[in-house]
């Protein structure tokens, strides 16, 4: 493994500090971020030509982490309903750390750009939903692609609910799984069974 160059190290440091600063203060300037990262303003602009470009890079990192979490959760079961539940909980564990950033990104990055970044994750969701609908595990009047959009927006809605203090963060992962399963037509009794079997962690049952 090749050693990280100074430029790469600076870029990573700037991203780590920028995430922390923006979560603390959504209006943090590039100057504030540079000072917190211990670099001059010119160094920050050398990597990110604008504040929007910096936020875009942070969103890219968040999407990569979400995609990895989704794949990991999905692989925990061959049962479509269980796979969906595991993936939603796994995604929330990552998304919870970025939810304030997503709210910020909606102010500074076109929502269409966020949707485009999430396209690979959405396609995997479509595959799980198509399988479940074909097997009868899910029942919905919506085609798989449309239902995947519903689940994506449910997750964004839960982020906003947590941000507004309407839902505890530790309850949101299982709430996301429960909501996704029920919106896919899974009977409540089966939803409760699946949620109860999820590994214990930060998320608490919301059914």
PDB file of C-alpha atoms in Angstrom:
ATOM      1  CA  UNK A   1       0.000   0.000   0.000  1.00  0.00           C
ATOM      2  CA  UNK A   2       1.490   3.313  -1.105  1.00  0.00           C
ATOM      3  CA  UNK A   3       1.891   6.006   1.574  1.00  0.00           C
ATOM      4  CA  UNK A   4      -0.633   8.835   1.445  1.00  0.00           C
ATOM      5  CA  UNK A   5       0.731  12.013  -0.151  1.00  0.00           C
ATOM      6  CA  UNK A   6       0.669  15.270   1.775  1.00  0.00           C
ATOM      7  CA  UNK A   7      -1.972  16.602  -0.593  1.00  0.00           C
ATOM      8  CA  UNK A   8      -4.185  13.560  -0.035  1.00  0.00           C
ATOM      9  CA  UNK A   9      -3.673  13.813   3.717  1.00  0.00           C
ATOM     10  CA  UNK A  10      -4.632  17.495   3.636  1.00  0.00           C
ATOM     11  CA  UNK A  11      -7.737  16.740   1.594  1.00  0.00           C
ATOM     12  CA  UNK A  12      -8.856  14.006   3.988  1.00  0.00           C
ATOM     13  CA  UNK A  13      -8.172  16.251   6.979  1.00  0.00           C
ATOM     14  CA  UNK A  14     -10.169  19.096   5.428  1.00  0.00           C
ATOM     15  CA  UNK A  15     -13.123  16.788   4.746  1.00  0.00           C
ATOM     16  CA  UNK A  16     -13.107  15.374   8.280  1.00  0.00           C
ATOM     17  CA  UNK A  17     -12.925  18.819   9.842  1.00  0.00           C
ATOM     18  CA  UNK A  18     -15.461  20.294   7.418  1.00  0.00           C
ATOM     19  CA  UNK A  19     -18.007  17.626   8.325  1.00  0.00           C
ATOM     20  CA  UNK A  20     -17.567  18.310  12.033  1.00  0.00           C
ATOM     21  CA  UNK A  21     -17.684  22.087  11.561  1.00  0.00           C
ATOM     22  CA  UNK A  22     -20.753  22.041   9.305  1.00  0.00           C
ATOM     23  CA  UNK A  23     -22.633  19.741  11.673  1.00  0.00           C
ATOM     24  CA  UNK A  24     -21.768  22.137  14.493  1.00  0.00           C
ATOM     25  CA  UNK A  25     -22.490  25.268  12.469  1.00  0.00           C
ATOM     26  CA  UNK A  26     -24.328  24.811   9.132  1.00  0.00           C
ATOM     27  CA  UNK A  27     -23.233  28.314   8.106  1.00  0.00           C
ATOM     28  CA  UNK A  28     -19.517  27.680   8.734  1.00  0.00           C
ATOM     29  CA  UNK A  29     -17.423  29.515   6.164  1.00  0.00           C
ATOM     30  CA  UNK A  30     -14.444  28.212   4.213  1.00  0.00           C
ATOM     31  CA  UNK A  31     -12.257  30.438   6.432  1.00  0.00           C
ATOM     32  CA  UNK A  32     -13.636  28.783   9.572  1.00  0.00           C
ATOM     33  CA  UNK A  33     -13.048  25.345   8.113  1.00  0.00           C
ATOM     34  CA  UNK A  34      -9.491  26.247   7.105  1.00  0.00           C
ATOM     35  CA  UNK A  35      -8.684  27.509  10.611  1.00  0.00           C
ATOM     36  CA  UNK A  36     -10.181  24.429  12.235  1.00  0.00           C
ATOM     37  CA  UNK A  37      -8.199  22.176   9.887  1.00  0.00           C
ATOM     38  CA  UNK A  38      -4.976  24.053  10.615  1.00  0.00           C
ATOM     39  CA  UNK A  39      -4.366  25.041   7.009  1.00  0.00           C
ATOM     40  CA  UNK A  40      -4.467  28.312   5.110  1.00  0.00           C
ATOM     41  CA  UNK A  41      -7.552  29.310   3.153  1.00  0.00           C
ATOM     42  CA  UNK A  42      -5.699  28.831  -0.140  1.00  0.00           C
ATOM     43  CA  UNK A  43      -5.130  25.151   0.688  1.00  0.00           C
ATOM     44  CA  UNK A  44      -8.858  24.541   1.162  1.00  0.00           C
ATOM     45  CA  UNK A  45      -9.673  26.282  -2.132  1.00  0.00           C
ATOM     46  CA  UNK A  46      -6.905  24.306  -3.812  1.00  0.00           C
ATOM     47  CA  UNK A  47      -8.870  21.134  -3.138  1.00  0.00           C
ATOM     48  CA  UNK A  48     -12.405  22.535  -3.282  1.00  0.00           C
ATOM     49  CA  UNK A  49     -13.010  25.587  -5.501  1.00  0.00           C
ATOM     50  CA  UNK A  50     -16.225  26.517  -3.674  1.00  0.00           C
ATOM     51  CA  UNK A  51     -18.201  25.764  -0.533  1.00  0.00           C
ATOM     52  CA  UNK A  52     -20.718  23.904  -2.700  1.00  0.00           C
ATOM     53  CA  UNK A  53     -17.929  21.720  -4.098  1.00  0.00           C
ATOM     54  CA  UNK A  54     -16.806  20.904  -0.556  1.00  0.00           C
ATOM     55  CA  UNK A  55     -20.340  19.956   0.513  1.00  0.00           C
ATOM     56  CA  UNK A  56     -20.686  17.914  -2.673  1.00  0.00           C
ATOM     57  CA  UNK A  57     -17.530  15.971  -1.786  1.00  0.00           C
ATOM     58  CA  UNK A  58     -18.914  15.297   1.698  1.00  0.00           C
ATOM     59  CA  UNK A  59     -22.172  14.054   0.185  1.00  0.00           C
ATOM     60  CA  UNK A  60     -20.175  11.779  -2.151  1.00  0.00           C
ATOM     61  CA  UNK A  61     -18.447  10.275   0.886  1.00  0.00           C
ATOM     62  CA  UNK A  62     -21.774   9.844   2.657  1.00  0.00           C
ATOM     63  CA  UNK A  63     -23.287   8.075  -0.351  1.00  0.00           C
ATOM     64  CA  UNK A  64     -20.307   5.704  -0.565  1.00  0.00           C
ATOM     65  CA  UNK A  65     -20.747   4.834   3.117  1.00  0.00           C
ATOM     66  CA  UNK A  66     -24.504   4.378   2.671  1.00  0.00           C
ATOM     67  CA  UNK A  67     -23.955   2.099  -0.340  1.00  0.00           C
ATOM     68  CA  UNK A  68     -21.531  -0.080   1.630  1.00  0.00           C
ATOM     69  CA  UNK A  69     -23.911  -0.255   4.600  1.00  0.00           C
ATOM     70  CA  UNK A  70     -26.841  -1.107   2.339  1.00  0.00           C
ATOM     71  CA  UNK A  71     -24.914  -3.940   0.694  1.00  0.00           C
ATOM     72  CA  UNK A  72     -23.773  -5.273   4.062  1.00  0.00           C
ATOM     73  CA  UNK A  73     -27.288  -5.223   5.496  1.00  0.00           C
ATOM     74  CA  UNK A  74     -28.845  -6.694   2.374  1.00  0.00           C
ATOM     75  CA  UNK A  75     -26.428  -9.637   2.468  1.00  0.00           C
ATOM     76  CA  UNK A  76     -27.530 -10.684   5.967  1.00  0.00           C
ATOM     77  CA  UNK A  77     -30.540 -12.628   4.668  1.00  0.00           C
ATOM     78  CA  UNK A  78     -31.849 -14.196   1.472  1.00  0.00           C
ATOM     79  CA  UNK A  79     -35.424 -13.444   2.559  1.00  0.00           C
ATOM     80  CA  UNK A  80     -36.473 -10.220   0.778  1.00  0.00           C
ATOM     81  CA  UNK A  81     -38.365  -8.789   3.766  1.00  0.00           C
ATOM     82  CA  UNK A  82     -35.557  -9.572   6.203  1.00  0.00           C
ATOM     83  CA  UNK A  83     -32.991  -8.255   3.729  1.00  0.00           C
ATOM     84  CA  UNK A  84     -34.941  -4.999   3.397  1.00  0.00           C
ATOM     85  CA  UNK A  85     -35.156  -4.593   7.177  1.00  0.00           C
ATOM     86  CA  UNK A  86     -31.451  -5.270   7.699  1.00  0.00           C
ATOM     87  CA  UNK A  87     -30.466  -2.864   4.937  1.00  0.00           C
ATOM     88  CA  UNK A  88     -32.678  -0.056   6.276  1.00  0.00           C
ATOM     89  CA  UNK A  89     -31.246  -0.393   9.786  1.00  0.00           C
ATOM     90  CA  UNK A  90     -27.676  -0.535   8.435  1.00  0.00           C
ATOM     91  CA  UNK A  91     -28.268   2.518   6.254  1.00  0.00           C
ATOM     92  CA  UNK A  92     -29.700   4.481   9.153  1.00  0.00           C
ATOM     93  CA  UNK A  93     -26.635   3.775  11.277  1.00  0.00           C
ATOM     94  CA  UNK A  94     -24.645   5.641   8.612  1.00  0.00           C
ATOM     95  CA  UNK A  95     -27.288   8.212   7.651  1.00  0.00           C
ATOM     96  CA  UNK A  96     -27.808   9.263  11.264  1.00  0.00           C
ATOM     97  CA  UNK A  97     -24.310  10.738  11.294  1.00  0.00           C
ATOM     98  CA  UNK A  98     -25.007  12.712   8.127  1.00  0.00           C
ATOM     99  CA  UNK A  99     -28.646  13.753   8.582  1.00  0.00           C
ATOM    100  CA  UNK A 100     -27.821  17.385   9.396  1.00  0.00           C
ATOM    101  CA  UNK A 101     -25.490  17.436   6.409  1.00  0.00           C
ATOM    102  CA  UNK A 102     -28.307  16.185   4.155  1.00  0.00           C
ATOM    103  CA  UNK A 103     -30.514  19.032   5.373  1.00  0.00           C
ATOM    104  CA  UNK A 104     -27.669  21.423   4.582  1.00  0.00           C
ATOM    105  CA  UNK A 105     -27.090  19.843   1.173  1.00  0.00           C
ATOM    106  CA  UNK A 106     -30.727  20.364   0.276  1.00  0.00           C
ATOM    107  CA  UNK A 107     -30.053  24.091   0.722  1.00  0.00           C
ATOM    108  CA  UNK A 108     -26.828  24.200  -1.281  1.00  0.00           C
ATOM    109  CA  UNK A 109     -26.837  21.197  -3.635  1.00  0.00           C
ATOM    110  CA  UNK A 110     -29.660  20.519  -6.082  1.00  0.00           C
ATOM    111  CA  UNK A 111     -31.848  17.676  -4.810  1.00  0.00           C
ATOM    112  CA  UNK A 112     -31.516  16.115  -8.242  1.00  0.00           C
ATOM    113  CA  UNK A 113     -27.780  15.856  -7.620  1.00  0.00           C
ATOM    114  CA  UNK A 114     -28.395  13.902  -4.417  1.00  0.00           C
ATOM    115  CA  UNK A 115     -30.798  11.583  -6.252  1.00  0.00           C
ATOM    116  CA  UNK A 116     -28.200  10.966  -8.935  1.00  0.00           C
ATOM    117  CA  UNK A 117     -25.598  10.083  -6.307  1.00  0.00           C
ATOM    118  CA  UNK A 118     -28.025   7.599  -4.745  1.00  0.00           C
ATOM    119  CA  UNK A 119     -28.896   5.913  -8.074  1.00  0.00           C
ATOM    120  CA  UNK A 120     -26.703   2.801  -7.519  1.00  0.00           C
ATOM    121  CA  UNK A 121     -28.182   2.248  -4.041  1.00  0.00           C
ATOM    122  CA  UNK A 122     -31.694   2.761  -5.390  1.00  0.00           C
ATOM    123  CA  UNK A 123     -31.093   0.186  -8.128  1.00  0.00           C
ATOM    124  CA  UNK A 124     -30.143  -2.414  -5.519  1.00  0.00           C
ATOM    125  CA  UNK A 125     -33.317  -1.545  -3.607  1.00  0.00           C
ATOM    126  CA  UNK A 126     -35.307  -2.081  -6.792  1.00  0.00           C
ATOM    127  CA  UNK A 127     -33.767  -5.546  -7.182  1.00  0.00           C
ATOM    128  CA  UNK A 128     -34.752  -6.546  -3.629  1.00  0.00           C
ATOM    129  CA  UNK A 129     -38.259  -5.168  -4.080  1.00  0.00           C
ATOM    130  CA  UNK A 130     -38.699  -6.888  -7.452  1.00  0.00           C
ATOM    131  CA  UNK A 131     -37.645 -10.194  -5.901  1.00  0.00           C
ATOM    132  CA  UNK A 132     -39.976  -9.750  -2.944  1.00  0.00           C
ATOM    133  CA  UNK A 133     -42.928  -8.768  -5.115  1.00  0.00           C
ATOM    134  CA  UNK A 134     -42.286 -11.766  -7.357  1.00  0.00           C
ATOM    135  CA  UNK A 135     -42.161 -14.134  -4.386  1.00  0.00           C
ATOM    136  CA  UNK A 136     -45.213 -12.648  -2.730  1.00  0.00           C
ATOM    137  CA  UNK A 137     -43.241 -11.396   0.281  1.00  0.00           C
ATOM    138  CA  UNK A 138     -44.292  -7.842  -0.663  1.00  0.00           C
ATOM    139  CA  UNK A 139     -47.656  -6.583  -1.901  1.00  0.00           C
ATOM    140  CA  UNK A 140     -47.903  -3.165  -3.503  1.00  0.00           C
ATOM    141  CA  UNK A 141     -49.808  -1.453  -6.305  1.00  0.00           C
ATOM    142  CA  UNK A 142     -46.552   0.313  -7.132  1.00  0.00           C
ATOM    143  CA  UNK A 143     -43.892  -1.112  -9.469  1.00  0.00           C
ATOM    144  CA  UNK A 144     -40.517  -1.822  -7.811  1.00  0.00           C
ATOM    145  CA  UNK A 145     -38.813   1.339  -9.107  1.00  0.00           C
ATOM    146  CA  UNK A 146     -41.585   3.594  -7.790  1.00  0.00           C
ATOM    147  CA  UNK A 147     -41.634   1.817  -4.429  1.00  0.00           C
ATOM    148  CA  UNK A 148     -37.861   2.322  -4.118  1.00  0.00           C
ATOM    149  CA  UNK A 149     -38.417   6.080  -4.454  1.00  0.00           C
ATOM    150  CA  UNK A 150     -41.046   5.913  -1.696  1.00  0.00           C
ATOM    151  CA  UNK A 151     -38.583   4.189   0.632  1.00  0.00           C
ATOM    152  CA  UNK A 152     -35.877   6.726  -0.182  1.00  0.00           C
ATOM    153  CA  UNK A 153     -38.182   9.627   0.656  1.00  0.00           C
ATOM    154  CA  UNK A 154     -39.320   7.909   3.846  1.00  0.00           C
ATOM    155  CA  UNK A 155     -35.694   7.837   4.975  1.00  0.00           C
ATOM    156  CA  UNK A 156     -35.269  11.549   4.229  1.00  0.00           C
ATOM    157  CA  UNK A 157     -38.520  12.211   6.096  1.00  0.00           C
ATOM    158  CA  UNK A 158     -37.262  10.345   9.149  1.00  0.00           C
ATOM    159  CA  UNK A 159     -34.047  12.389   9.048  1.00  0.00           C
ATOM    160  CA  UNK A 160     -36.121  15.567   9.160  1.00  0.00           C
ATOM    161  CA  UNK A 161     -38.262  14.170  11.983  1.00  0.00           C
ATOM    162  CA  UNK A 162     -35.141  13.449  14.033  1.00  0.00           C
ATOM    163  CA  UNK A 163     -33.658  16.854  13.196  1.00  0.00           C
ATOM    164  CA  UNK A 164     -36.893  18.501  14.385  1.00  0.00           C
ATOM    165  CA  UNK A 165     -36.918  16.520  17.632  1.00  0.00           C
ATOM    166  CA  UNK A 166     -40.008  14.476  16.738  1.00  0.00           C
ATOM    167  CA  UNK A 167     -38.240  11.107  16.822  1.00  0.00           C
ATOM    168  CA  UNK A 168     -35.326   9.858  18.911  1.00  0.00           C
ATOM    169  CA  UNK A 169     -32.261   8.969  16.772  1.00  0.00           C
ATOM    170  CA  UNK A 170     -31.900   5.601  18.500  1.00  0.00           C
ATOM    171  CA  UNK A 171     -35.458   4.672  17.462  1.00  0.00           C
ATOM    172  CA  UNK A 172     -35.167   5.789  13.846  1.00  0.00           C
ATOM    173  CA  UNK A 173     -33.334   2.782  12.394  1.00  0.00           C
ATOM    174  CA  UNK A 174     -36.007   0.295  13.291  1.00  0.00           C
ATOM    175  CA  UNK A 175     -38.686   2.861  12.502  1.00  0.00           C
ATOM    176  CA  UNK A 176     -37.197   3.084   9.000  1.00  0.00           C
ATOM    177  CA  UNK A 177     -37.220  -0.706   8.656  1.00  0.00           C
ATOM    178  CA  UNK A 178     -40.788  -1.012   9.978  1.00  0.00           C
ATOM    179  CA  UNK A 179     -42.067   1.779   7.735  1.00  0.00           C
ATOM    180  CA  UNK A 180     -40.383   0.322   4.641  1.00  0.00           C
ATOM    181  CA  UNK A 181     -41.763  -3.151   5.297  1.00  0.00           C
ATOM    182  CA  UNK A 182     -45.302  -1.951   5.953  1.00  0.00           C
ATOM    183  CA  UNK A 183     -45.309   0.328   2.915  1.00  0.00           C
ATOM    184  CA  UNK A 184     -44.257  -2.744   0.902  1.00  0.00           C
ATOM    185  CA  UNK A 185     -47.380  -4.546   2.109  1.00  0.00           C
ATOM    186  CA  UNK A 186     -45.768  -6.860   4.673  1.00  0.00           C
ATOM    187  CA  UNK A 187     -48.338  -7.845   7.340  1.00  0.00           C
ATOM    188  CA  UNK A 188     -47.851  -6.170  10.721  1.00  0.00           C
ATOM    189  CA  UNK A 189     -47.382  -9.504  12.479  1.00  0.00           C
ATOM    190  CA  UNK A 190     -44.548 -10.397  10.103  1.00  0.00           C
ATOM    191  CA  UNK A 191     -43.024  -6.922  10.469  1.00  0.00           C
ATOM    192  CA  UNK A 192     -42.945  -7.317  14.252  1.00  0.00           C
ATOM    193  CA  UNK A 193     -41.366 -10.749  13.908  1.00  0.00           C
ATOM    194  CA  UNK A 194     -38.624  -9.422  11.615  1.00  0.00           C
ATOM    195  CA  UNK A 195     -37.916  -6.343  13.736  1.00  0.00           C
ATOM    196  CA  UNK A 196     -37.746  -8.413  16.920  1.00  0.00           C
ATOM    197  CA  UNK A 197     -35.132 -10.668  15.297  1.00  0.00           C
ATOM    198  CA  UNK A 198     -32.826  -7.804  14.293  1.00  0.00           C
ATOM    199  CA  UNK A 199     -29.527  -7.637  16.196  1.00  0.00           C
ATOM    200  CA  UNK A 200     -29.569  -5.424  19.261  1.00  0.00           C
ATOM    201  CA  UNK A 201     -27.777  -2.124  18.758  1.00  0.00           C
ATOM    202  CA  UNK A 202     -28.414   1.560  18.845  1.00  0.00           C
ATOM    203  CA  UNK A 203     -31.837   1.141  17.249  1.00  0.00           C
ATOM    204  CA  UNK A 204     -34.868   0.327  19.373  1.00  0.00           C
ATOM    205  CA  UNK A 205     -38.123  -1.224  18.259  1.00  0.00           C
ATOM    206  CA  UNK A 206     -40.645   1.222  16.839  1.00  0.00           C
ATOM    207  CA  UNK A 207     -43.495  -1.185  16.071  1.00  0.00           C
TER     208      UNK A 207
END
